[in-house]
């Protein structure tokens, strides 16, 4: 399930650098996660990295998007298909 | 009548006091742990036309906040470039005074209570809420006042400024400003000049004891100190352009460090690199108090102002009033207080189904409220800031004969308008339900 950022976000920018998929960016008011790029860190880490750095616990699973682990893994591979790692 | 005020800066405090004086059952919600908002770091009042506006408010019967500032002033009747007869309140001591006044007036204050959404019914706000899930608290009311200011949010400080400079608003501790009016559907406006959006605050606060004793001595004696800057015209130009207030766009402010004694030391510039500052005689150990990173930048303000009428009611929302920076490009504590008083008054009137008040243009306060509303419809207006104390609006006050320091004349002007003590409120004994309503109301309940 991709993650999303909720109202408590203080736009601190902590989550941007830890995202392996460059899925997070500043929105108009708070930060936003591009669900098409979020793999919940499947592919690189055991836990979502942004969740672990967010100082105000404002990153939660997006209840509107259900994606099984395999789909997240496939998404990760698609995103990094032409990378050199 | 349940009146809910969101945002406890000067505008919200004045609005809450006024609504309570009129028998409203008032709840004031503030996201941080202190009242006064940006008033925790300013301190200048009664300078130039702000004297007139304060005296008008007193004659109108809504002078409590000015009485509190006067009683807490560390300097009175001082002058600094472009400004006459200024008073400076002690920024370190002001907040507890106002907190006590409001509690004594029966205002119920909730701190660390950040409103993030509204419940609407047609064109009316039914309640404001602190969250969406379980644990969210809802505050229902008959009328609401949005005094959430226009400072931040961090995204604006990043996009339009030099990033978060860690100012008194402490967004990363308490969560960001959320506009009640915007959540209720108001189409908000952003102050902008050319391609520059918002503006930085025009002052920083230094820790007094980080300055040389000679400077402290002058400051404590005179209230003001002017310290000439070594020649470096390049950075001076940039500083002037970034200024929030045209009132400080005078050459004196780029050639000197202008300091005011407000308990701490107010440095009249948006920001100033600490390395350069420490080269100035007497500043070798200077340290910023607010914003903590005043060497880098300052908070961005004037993003998110609400279109409203001259009764300070938000356009298109029947029971929502706005005041302070929220009500337009109105800069200053005095401006926040006088608009807060009117919003507080009209909120109670509206809840009671009584007539709403527009202050006439024969009063500086009425003229400013109307003039700012008109000006904000134009590009040029959105690039200006308005204050009783300087720049374009002070000039207008003088042209229209509205500026005076003759207290008697101000009183007569208010009498001529038939508005003497209009804000003095009903006495508490005339509104018996208040005490009992308060207990049962709390107007708050758990949702979810
Ligand atoms: C550094 C600095 C120095 C200044 N110096 C002076 C000066 O010397 N003299 C002068 O006259 N003016 C000065 N000003 C300008 C003046 O402080 C402001 O224009 C005025 O006080 C604004 O008052 P306000 O109540 O409209 O807004 P604010 O002071 O911004 O108050 C808004 C309040 O609402 C709260 N809030 C926001 N969103 C929410 C929410 N969703 N839920 C609950 N609470 C919320 C905030 O925490 C804050 O307390 C200065 C400003 C700054 C930044
Ligand atoms: S780490 Fe949390 S608070 Fe910071 S920008 Fe990301 S979501 Fe927002
Ligand atoms: S500078 Fe102040 S208003 Fe801006 S993000 Fe930092 S704490 Fe918030």
Coordinates of C-alpha atoms and ligand atoms in Angstrom, one line a residue:
Chain A
X1 CA 0.0 0.0 0.0
X2 CA 1.6 3.3 -1.0
X3 CA 2.0 5.9 1.8
X4 CA 0.5 9.3 2.0
X5 CA 1.2 12.5 4.1
X6 CA -1.5 13.9 6.3
X7 CA -2.3 17.3 7.8
X8 CA 0.2 17.2 10.7
X9 CA 3.1 17.6 8.2
X10 CA 5.2 20.6 9.0
X11 CA 7.0 20.7 5.7
X12 CA 10.3 20.0 7.4
X13 CA 11.8 18.3 4.4
X14 CA 13.3 15.4 6.5
X15 CA 11.6 12.7 4.4
X16 CA 12.7 13.9 0.9
X17 CA 16.3 12.8 1.0
X18 CA 15.6 9.4 2.6
X19 CA 13.2 8.3 -0.1
X20 CA 14.8 5.8 -2.5
X21 CA 12.4 6.6 -5.2
X22 CA 12.3 10.4 -5.2
X23 CA 8.6 10.1 -4.5
X24 CA 8.3 13.0 -2.1
X25 CA 8.1 16.7 -2.9
X26 CA 6.8 19.9 -1.4
X27 CA 3.2 20.5 -2.3
X28 CA 1.4 23.8 -2.0
X29 CA 1.0 23.6 1.8
X30 CA 2.3 20.3 3.0
X31 CA 4.5 17.7 1.4
X32 CA 3.1 15.1 -0.9
X33 CA 4.0 11.6 -2.0
X34 CA 3.6 10.5 -5.6
X35 CA 1.7 7.2 -5.1
X36 CA 2.9 6.0 -8.5
X37 CA 6.5 6.1 -7.2
X38 CA 6.0 5.0 -3.5
X39 CA 6.9 1.4 -2.9
X40 CA 6.8 1.7 0.9
X41 CA 10.5 1.1 0.5
X42 CA 9.9 -2.4 -0.8
X43 CA 13.0 -3.1 -2.9
X44 CA 15.5 -1.3 -0.7
X45 CA 14.6 -1.4 3.0
X46 CA 12.6 -3.4 5.4
X47 CA 10.7 -0.4 6.7
X48 CA 9.4 2.8 5.0
X49 CA 12.3 5.2 5.5
X50 CA 10.2 8.4 5.5
X51 CA 8.0 7.1 8.3
X52 CA 11.1 6.6 10.5
X53 CA 12.3 10.1 10.0
X54 CA 9.1 12.1 10.1
X55 CA 9.1 14.0 13.4
X56 CA 5.3 14.3 13.6
X57 CA 4.2 10.8 12.5
X58 CA 2.3 12.3 9.6
X59 CA 3.0 9.6 7.0
X60 CA 0.5 6.8 6.9
X61 CA -0.6 4.0 4.5
X62 CA -3.0 5.4 2.0
X63 CA -6.3 3.5 2.6
X64 CA -7.4 4.3 -0.9
X65 CA -4.6 2.4 -2.6
X66 CA -4.2 -1.3 -1.9
X67 CA -1.1 -2.8 -3.5
X68 CA 0.3 -6.2 -2.5
X69 CA 4.0 -6.6 -1.8
X70 CA 4.6 -8.2 -5.1
X71 CA 3.1 -5.2 -6.9
X72 CA 5.3 -2.9 -4.9
X73 CA 8.4 -4.9 -5.7
X74 CA 7.4 -4.8 -9.4
X75 CA 6.9 -1.1 -9.2
X76 CA 10.4 -0.7 -7.6
X77 CA 11.9 -2.7 -10.4
X78 CA 10.0 -0.7 -13.1
X79 CA 11.1 2.6 -11.5
X80 CA 14.8 1.6 -11.5
X81 CA 14.8 -0.4 -14.7
X82 CA 17.4 1.8 -16.4
X83 CA 19.4 2.6 -13.3
X84 CA 22.9 1.1 -13.0
X85 CA 22.5 -0.4 -9.6
Chain B
X1 CA -24.0 32.7 22.2
X2 CA -20.9 30.6 21.6
X3 CA -18.1 32.5 19.9
X4 CA -15.0 30.6 18.8
X5 CA -11.9 32.5 18.0
X6 CA -9.1 30.7 16.2
X7 CA -5.6 32.1 16.5
X8 CA -4.4 33.9 19.7
X9 CA -2.3 36.7 18.3
X10 CA -3.1 40.3 19.1
X11 CA -6.1 40.2 16.7
X12 CA -7.5 37.1 18.4
X13 CA -6.9 38.3 21.9
X14 CA -8.7 41.6 21.1
X15 CA -11.6 39.8 19.4
X16 CA -12.0 37.4 22.3
X17 CA -12.0 40.2 24.9
X18 CA -14.6 42.2 22.9
X19 CA -16.8 39.2 22.4
X20 CA -16.6 38.4 26.1
X21 CA -17.5 42.0 27.1
X22 CA -20.6 41.7 25.1
X23 CA -21.8 38.6 26.9
X24 CA -20.5 36.0 24.4
X25 CA -19.4 32.7 25.7
X26 CA -15.9 32.8 24.2
X27 CA -13.5 30.0 23.4
X28 CA -10.0 31.0 22.1
X29 CA -8.0 28.3 20.4
X30 CA -4.2 28.7 19.9
X31 CA -1.9 26.2 18.2
X32 CA 1.2 27.1 20.2
X33 CA 1.7 27.4 24.0
X34 CA 1.5 31.2 24.2
X35 CA -0.7 34.0 23.2
X36 CA 0.2 37.1 21.1
X37 CA 1.7 35.3 18.0
X38 CA 4.1 37.7 16.3
X39 CA 3.3 40.2 19.1
X40 CA 5.7 38.2 21.2
X41 CA 8.5 39.8 19.3
X42 CA 7.4 43.2 18.2
X43 CA 6.6 45.9 20.7
X44 CA 6.3 49.2 18.9
X45 CA 3.0 51.0 19.3
X46 CA 1.6 54.5 19.4
X47 CA 4.1 55.5 16.7
X48 CA 2.8 58.0 14.1
X49 CA -0.8 57.3 13.2
X50 CA -1.0 54.3 15.6
X51 CA -1.4 56.9 18.4
X52 CA -4.5 58.1 16.7
X53 CA -5.9 54.6 16.1
X54 CA -5.2 53.5 19.7
X55 CA -7.0 56.6 21.1
X56 CA -9.9 56.1 18.7
X57 CA -10.2 52.5 20.0
X58 CA -10.1 53.8 23.6
X59 CA -12.9 56.4 22.9
X60 CA -14.9 53.7 21.2
X61 CA -14.8 51.7 24.4
X62 CA -12.5 49.0 23.1
X63 CA -9.2 50.1 24.7
X64 CA -8.3 47.2 27.0
X65 CA -5.4 45.9 24.9
X66 CA -3.9 49.4 24.6
X67 CA -4.3 49.9 28.3
X68 CA -2.3 46.7 28.9
X69 CA 0.4 47.7 26.4
X70 CA 0.6 51.2 28.0
X71 CA 0.9 49.7 31.5
X72 CA 3.6 47.4 30.3
X73 CA 5.6 49.9 28.3
X74 CA 9.4 50.1 28.9
X75 CA 9.7 53.4 26.9
X76 CA 7.2 56.1 26.0
X77 CA 7.3 58.9 23.6
X78 CA 10.5 58.1 21.9
X79 CA 11.6 58.9 18.3
X80 CA 13.6 57.0 15.7
X81 CA 14.0 57.7 12.0
X82 CA 10.6 58.2 10.4
X83 CA 8.7 57.6 13.7
X84 CA 7.5 60.0 16.4
X85 CA 6.0 59.5 19.8
X86 CA 6.5 55.7 19.9
X87 CA 6.0 53.5 22.9
X88 CA 7.7 50.1 23.3
X89 CA 6.1 47.4 25.3
X90 CA 8.2 44.8 27.1
X91 CA 8.0 41.8 24.9
X92 CA 9.2 39.5 27.6
X93 CA 6.4 40.4 30.0
X94 CA 3.4 41.1 27.8
X95 CA 2.0 37.7 27.2
X96 CA 1.2 36.6 30.8
X97 CA -0.6 40.0 31.3
X98 CA -2.9 39.4 28.4
X99 CA -3.5 35.8 29.3
X100 CA -4.7 36.8 32.7
X101 CA -6.9 39.6 31.4
X102 CA -8.7 37.2 29.1
X103 CA -9.1 34.6 31.7
X104 CA -10.5 37.2 34.1
X105 CA -13.0 38.3 31.4
X106 CA -14.2 34.7 31.2
X107 CA -12.5 33.6 28.0
X108 CA -11.8 29.9 27.9
X109 CA -8.4 29.5 26.3
X110 CA -7.1 26.2 24.8
X111 CA -3.4 26.0 23.9
X112 CA -1.7 23.5 21.6
X113 CA -5.0 23.3 19.9
X114 CA -4.5 23.6 16.1
X115 CA -7.6 23.7 14.0
X116 CA -7.3 21.9 10.7
X117 CA -10.8 21.8 9.4
X118 CA -14.3 23.1 9.5
X119 CA -17.8 21.6 9.4
X120 CA -20.0 23.7 7.2
X121 CA -23.8 23.8 6.6
X122 CA -24.4 25.8 3.5
X123 CA -22.8 29.2 4.0
X124 CA -22.4 28.8 7.7
X125 CA -19.6 27.3 9.8
X126 CA -21.0 24.9 12.4
X127 CA -17.8 23.8 14.1
X128 CA -14.0 23.9 13.8
X129 CA -12.1 20.7 14.4
X130 CA -8.5 19.7 15.4
X131 CA -8.3 16.6 13.3
X132 CA -10.1 14.0 11.4
X133 CA -9.6 10.7 13.2
X134 CA -10.5 9.6 16.7
X135 CA -9.0 12.0 19.3
X136 CA -10.1 15.0 17.1
X137 CA -11.8 17.7 19.1
X138 CA -14.6 19.8 17.7
X139 CA -15.6 23.2 18.8
X140 CA -19.2 24.2 17.8
X141 CA -20.2 27.9 17.8
X142 CA -22.8 30.4 16.6
X143 CA -20.1 32.7 15.2
X144 CA -16.4 32.2 14.4
X145 CA -13.5 34.5 14.1
X146 CA -10.4 33.6 12.1
X147 CA -7.3 35.4 13.4
X148 CA -4.8 32.8 12.3
X149 CA -2.5 35.4 10.8
X150 CA -0.6 35.1 7.5
X151 CA 2.8 33.9 8.6
X152 CA 4.6 30.8 7.4
X153 CA 3.8 28.1 6.4
X154 CA 7.2 26.4 6.2
X155 CA 6.6 25.8 2.5
X156 CA 6.3 29.6 2.0
X157 CA 9.3 30.3 4.1
X158 CA 11.2 27.9 1.9
X159 CA 9.7 29.0 -1.4
X160 CA 9.6 32.7 -1.0
X161 CA 12.2 33.2 1.8
X162 CA 15.4 31.7 2.9
X163 CA 13.9 28.7 4.5
X164 CA 12.7 28.2 8.1
X165 CA 14.6 30.6 10.3
X166 CA 13.0 29.2 13.5
X167 CA 10.9 32.1 14.5
X168 CA 8.5 32.5 17.4
X169 CA 5.7 30.7 15.5
X170 CA 7.6 27.4 15.9
X171 CA 5.8 25.6 13.1
X172 CA 7.9 22.5 13.4
X173 CA 6.9 22.1 17.1
X174 CA 3.2 23.0 17.0
X175 CA 2.2 22.3 13.4
X176 CA 1.6 24.8 10.7
X177 CA -0.8 27.6 10.4
X178 CA -4.1 26.5 8.9
X179 CA -6.6 29.1 7.6
X180 CA -10.1 28.5 8.9
X181 CA -11.5 30.8 6.2
X182 CA -9.7 28.9 3.4
X183 CA -11.1 25.6 4.8
X184 CA -14.5 27.2 4.8
X185 CA -14.1 28.0 1.1
X186 CA -12.8 31.5 1.0
X187 CA -10.6 32.3 -2.0
X188 CA -7.6 33.8 -0.3
X189 CA -5.2 36.4 -1.6
X190 CA -1.4 36.5 -1.4
X191 CA 0.5 39.7 -1.0
X192 CA 3.0 40.1 -3.9
X193 CA 5.3 42.6 -5.5
X194 CA 6.5 41.8 -9.0
X195 CA 7.4 38.1 -8.8
X196 CA 8.0 38.2 -5.1
X197 CA 5.3 36.6 -3.0
X198 CA 4.7 37.3 0.7
X199 CA 7.3 39.4 2.6
X200 CA 9.7 39.0 5.4
X201 CA 9.2 40.5 8.8
X202 CA 11.1 43.8 9.1
X203 CA 12.7 43.1 12.4
X204 CA 14.8 40.7 14.4
X205 CA 15.4 40.4 18.1
X206 CA 18.8 40.2 19.7
X207 CA 19.7 39.0 23.1
X208 CA 20.3 42.1 25.1
X209 CA 23.2 40.8 27.1
X210 CA 25.1 39.7 24.0
X211 CA 25.7 43.4 23.2
X212 CA 28.4 45.7 24.6
X213 CA 27.5 47.4 27.9
X214 CA 27.8 50.9 26.4
X215 CA 25.0 50.0 23.9
X216 CA 22.8 48.5 26.5
X217 CA 23.2 51.6 28.6
X218 CA 22.1 53.9 25.8
X219 CA 19.2 51.6 24.9
X220 CA 18.0 51.5 28.4
X221 CA 18.3 55.2 28.8
X222 CA 16.8 56.4 25.5
X223 CA 14.9 53.4 24.2
X224 CA 16.8 53.8 20.9
X225 CA 20.4 53.4 19.7
X226 CA 21.7 54.1 16.2
X227 CA 25.0 52.4 15.4
X228 CA 26.6 53.4 12.0
X229 CA 27.4 50.4 9.8
X230 CA 30.8 50.1 8.2
X231 CA 30.5 50.9 4.4
X232 CA 29.0 47.9 2.5
X233 CA 26.4 49.3 0.2
X234 CA 25.8 46.0 -1.6
X235 CA 24.1 44.2 1.3
X236 CA 22.2 47.3 2.4
X237 CA 20.4 47.4 -0.9
X238 CA 19.3 43.9 -0.7
X239 CA 18.0 44.3 2.8
X240 CA 15.9 47.3 1.8
X241 CA 14.3 45.4 -1.0
X242 CA 13.4 42.5 1.2
X243 CA 11.7 44.8 3.7
X244 CA 8.3 43.9 4.8
X245 CA 7.3 47.5 5.6
X246 CA 7.8 50.4 3.3
X247 CA 7.7 52.5 6.5
X248 CA 11.3 51.4 7.1
X249 CA 12.6 51.9 3.6
X250 CA 14.5 55.0 4.6
X251 CA 18.3 55.5 4.0
X252 CA 18.9 55.6 7.8
X253 CA 17.9 52.0 8.0
X254 CA 20.5 50.8 5.5
X255 CA 23.4 53.0 6.9
X256 CA 22.8 52.2 10.5
X257 CA 21.8 49.5 12.8
X258 CA 18.7 50.8 14.5
X259 CA 18.1 49.2 17.8
X260 CA 15.1 49.5 20.1
X261 CA 14.8 48.4 23.7
X262 CA 11.8 46.2 23.9
X263 CA 13.0 44.1 26.9
X264 CA 15.2 42.3 24.4
X265 CA 16.8 44.3 21.6
X266 CA 14.8 44.9 18.4
X267 CA 17.1 45.2 15.4
X268 CA 15.2 46.9 12.6
X269 CA 16.2 44.7 9.7
X270 CA 14.7 41.6 8.2
X271 CA 17.9 39.6 8.8
X272 CA 21.6 40.3 9.0
X273 CA 24.4 37.7 8.6
X274 CA 25.9 37.1 12.0
X275 CA 29.5 37.3 10.8
X276 CA 29.0 40.8 9.4
X277 CA 27.0 41.8 12.5
X278 CA 29.8 40.8 14.8
X279 CA 32.2 43.1 12.9
X280 CA 30.3 46.1 14.1
X281 CA 31.7 47.8 17.2
X282 CA 29.7 46.6 20.2
X283 CA 28.3 43.5 18.5
X284 CA 31.3 41.2 18.7
X285 CA 29.3 38.6 20.7
X286 CA 25.8 39.4 19.3
X287 CA 23.3 36.5 19.2
X288 CA 19.8 36.3 17.8
X289 CA 16.9 35.6 20.1
X290 CA 14.2 35.6 17.3
X291 CA 14.3 34.3 14.7
X292 CA 17.0 32.1 16.1
X293 CA 18.5 32.0 12.6
X294 CA 18.1 35.7 12.0
X295 CA 21.5 35.7 10.4
X296 CA 19.9 33.8 7.5
X297 CA 16.4 34.9 7.1
X298 CA 13.0 35.7 8.7
X299 CA 9.5 34.3 8.5
X300 CA 7.4 35.0 5.4
X301 CA 4.1 36.7 6.0
X302 CA 1.1 37.9 3.9
X303 CA 0.3 34.6 2.3
X304 CA -3.4 33.9 2.8
X305 CA -5.5 36.9 3.3
X306 CA -9.3 36.6 3.2
X307 CA -11.6 38.8 1.1
X308 CA -14.1 40.4 3.5
X309 CA -16.5 43.3 3.8
X310 CA -16.0 46.3 6.0
X311 CA -17.9 44.6 8.8
X312 CA -14.9 42.2 8.6
X313 CA -17.2 39.3 7.6
X314 CA -15.5 36.8 5.2
X315 CA -17.1 37.0 1.8
X316 CA -19.5 34.2 1.2
X317 CA -19.5 32.8 4.8
X318 CA -22.3 34.1 6.9
X319 CA -20.9 33.6 10.4
X320 CA -17.2 33.9 10.0
X321 CA -15.3 37.1 10.8
X322 CA -11.6 37.9 10.2
X323 CA -9.2 40.3 11.8
X324 CA -5.5 41.2 11.9
X325 CA -3.2 40.2 9.1
X326 CA -5.9 37.8 7.9
X327 CA -8.2 40.8 7.1
X328 CA -5.7 42.3 4.7
X329 CA -2.3 43.7 4.3
X330 CA -2.6 45.3 7.6
X331 CA 0.7 45.3 9.5
X332 CA 1.0 45.8 13.2
X333 CA -0.2 45.1 16.7
X334 CA -2.3 48.2 16.7
X335 CA -3.9 47.2 13.4
X336 CA -4.5 43.7 14.7
X337 CA -6.1 45.0 17.9
X338 CA -8.5 47.5 16.3
X339 CA -9.7 45.1 13.7
X340 CA -9.9 42.3 16.3
X341 CA -12.2 44.5 18.5
X342 CA -14.6 45.1 15.5
X343 CA -14.6 41.5 14.5
X344 CA -15.3 40.4 18.1
X345 CA -18.2 43.0 18.3
X346 CA -19.7 41.9 15.0
X347 CA -19.4 38.2 15.8
X348 CA -21.6 38.7 18.8
X349 CA -24.0 40.9 17.0
X350 CA -24.3 38.3 14.2
X351 CA -24.9 35.5 16.7
X352 CA -27.6 37.6 18.4
X353 CA -29.2 38.4 15.0
X354 CA -28.5 42.1 15.6
X355 CA -27.1 44.8 13.2
X356 CA -23.5 44.6 12.3
X357 CA -21.3 47.7 12.6
X358 CA -19.2 49.4 9.9
X359 CA -16.9 52.1 11.3
X360 CA -17.3 55.4 9.3
X361 CA -14.5 56.8 7.3
X362 CA -14.4 59.8 9.5
X363 CA -12.4 57.6 11.9
X364 CA -8.9 56.4 10.9
X365 CA -9.9 52.9 11.8
X366 CA -12.9 52.9 9.6
X367 CA -11.1 54.5 6.7
X368 CA -8.2 52.0 7.0
X369 CA -10.5 49.0 6.9
X370 CA -12.3 50.3 3.8
X371 CA -9.2 51.6 2.1
X372 CA -7.3 48.3 2.5
X373 CA -10.3 46.4 1.2
X374 CA -10.4 48.5 -1.9
X375 CA -6.6 48.4 -2.4
X376 CA -6.4 44.7 -2.2
X377 CA -8.4 44.4 -5.4
X378 CA -5.5 45.9 -7.3
X379 CA -2.1 44.6 -8.3
X380 CA -0.5 47.7 -6.8
X381 CA -2.4 47.3 -3.6
X382 CA -1.3 43.7 -3.2
X383 CA 2.3 44.9 -3.5
X384 CA 1.8 47.4 -0.6
X385 CA 1.5 47.0 3.1
X386 CA -0.8 49.2 5.1
X387 CA -0.1 50.6 8.6
X388 CA -1.2 53.6 10.6
X389 CA 2.5 54.2 11.3
X390 CA 4.0 54.8 7.9
X391 CA 4.3 54.6 4.1
X392 CA 1.2 55.2 2.0
X393 CA -1.4 54.8 4.6
X394 CA 0.1 57.3 7.1
X395 CA 0.4 59.8 4.3
X396 CA -3.3 59.3 3.5
X397 CA -4.2 59.8 7.1
X398 CA -2.4 63.1 7.1
X399 CA -3.9 64.2 3.8
X400 CA -7.4 63.4 5.1
X401 CA -6.8 65.2 8.4
X402 CA -7.2 61.9 10.3
X403 CA -3.8 62.0 12.0
X404 CA -3.6 63.8 15.3
X405 CA -2.2 63.3 18.7
X406 CA -4.8 65.6 20.3
X407 CA -6.7 63.2 22.5
X408 CA -9.6 65.6 23.0
X409 CA -10.0 66.0 19.2
X410 CA -10.1 62.2 18.8
X411 CA -12.7 61.9 21.5
X412 CA -14.8 64.6 19.7
X413 CA -14.5 62.8 16.4
X414 CA -15.8 59.6 17.9
X415 CA -18.6 61.5 19.6
X416 CA -19.5 63.2 16.3
X417 CA -19.8 59.7 14.8
X418 CA -22.2 58.8 17.6
X419 CA -20.0 55.9 18.6
X420 CA -18.6 56.8 22.0
X421 CA -18.2 53.6 24.0
X422 CA -20.0 51.5 21.4
X423 CA -17.5 48.8 22.3
X424 CA -17.9 49.1 26.1
X425 CA -20.1 46.0 26.1
X426 CA -23.0 45.0 28.2
X427 CA -22.2 44.6 31.8
X428 CA -21.9 41.0 32.9
X429 CA -24.9 41.2 35.2
X430 CA -27.1 42.0 32.3
X431 CA -26.3 38.7 30.7
X432 CA -27.2 36.1 33.4
X433 CA -26.9 33.0 31.1
X434 CA -23.2 33.5 30.6
X435 CA -21.9 31.7 33.7
X436 CA -24.2 28.7 33.4
X437 CA -23.9 28.4 29.7
X438 CA -20.2 28.3 29.9
X439 CA -20.1 25.2 32.1
X440 CA -22.4 23.1 29.9
X441 CA -21.2 24.5 26.6
X442 CA -17.5 23.9 26.5
X443 CA -18.8 23.6 22.9
X444 CA -16.4 20.8 22.6
X445 CA -16.8 17.1 22.3
X446 CA -14.8 14.2 21.1
X447 CA -15.5 13.1 17.6
X448 CA -14.9 9.7 16.0
Ligands
LIG1 C1 9.6 40.0 14.0 C2 8.4 40.9 13.9 C3 8.4 42.1 14.5 C4 7.3 43.0 14.5 N1 7.3 44.2 15.1 C5 6.2 44.9 15.2 C6 6.2 46.1 16.0 O1 7.1 46.4 16.7 N2 5.0 46.8 16.1 C7 3.9 46.4 15.4 O2 2.9 47.1 15.5 N3 3.9 45.3 14.6 C8 5.0 44.5 14.5 N4 5.0 43.4 13.8 C9 3.8 43.0 13.0 C10 2.7 42.5 14.0 O3 3.3 41.6 14.9 C11 1.6 41.7 13.3 O4 1.2 42.4 12.1 C12 0.4 41.5 14.2 O5 0.8 41.3 15.5 C13 -0.4 40.4 13.6 O6 -1.3 39.9 14.5 P1 -2.3 38.8 14.1 O7 -3.1 38.5 15.4 O8 -3.1 39.2 12.9 O9 -1.5 37.5 13.6 P2 -0.3 36.6 14.4 O10 0.4 37.4 15.3 O11 0.4 35.9 13.2 O12 -1.2 35.5 15.2 C14 -1.8 34.5 14.6 C15 -2.0 33.4 15.7 O13 -2.8 32.3 15.2 C16 -2.3 31.1 15.6 N5 -2.8 30.1 14.6 C17 -2.5 30.0 13.3 N6 -3.2 29.0 12.7 C18 -3.9 28.4 13.7 C19 -4.8 27.3 13.7 N7 -5.1 26.6 12.6 N8 -5.4 27.0 14.9 C20 -5.0 27.7 16.0 N9 -4.2 28.7 16.1 C21 -3.6 29.1 14.9 C22 -0.8 31.3 15.5 O14 -0.1 30.4 16.3 C23 -0.7 32.7 16.1 O15 -0.6 32.8 17.5 C24 6.1 42.5 13.8 C25 6.1 41.3 13.2 C26 7.2 40.4 13.3 C27 7.1 39.1 12.7
LIG2 S1 9.2 14.2 7.3 FE1 7.0 14.4 8.0 S2 6.7 16.5 8.6 FE2 8.7 16.4 7.4 S3 8.1 16.9 5.3 FE3 8.0 14.7 5.4 S4 5.9 14.2 6.0 FE4 6.2 16.4 6.4
LIG3 S1 10.4 30.8 10.0 FE1 8.7 30.8 11.5 S2 6.9 30.9 10.2 FE2 8.6 30.2 8.9 S3 8.6 28.0 8.9 FE3 10.0 28.7 10.5 S4 8.8 28.7 12.4 FE4 7.3 28.7 10.6

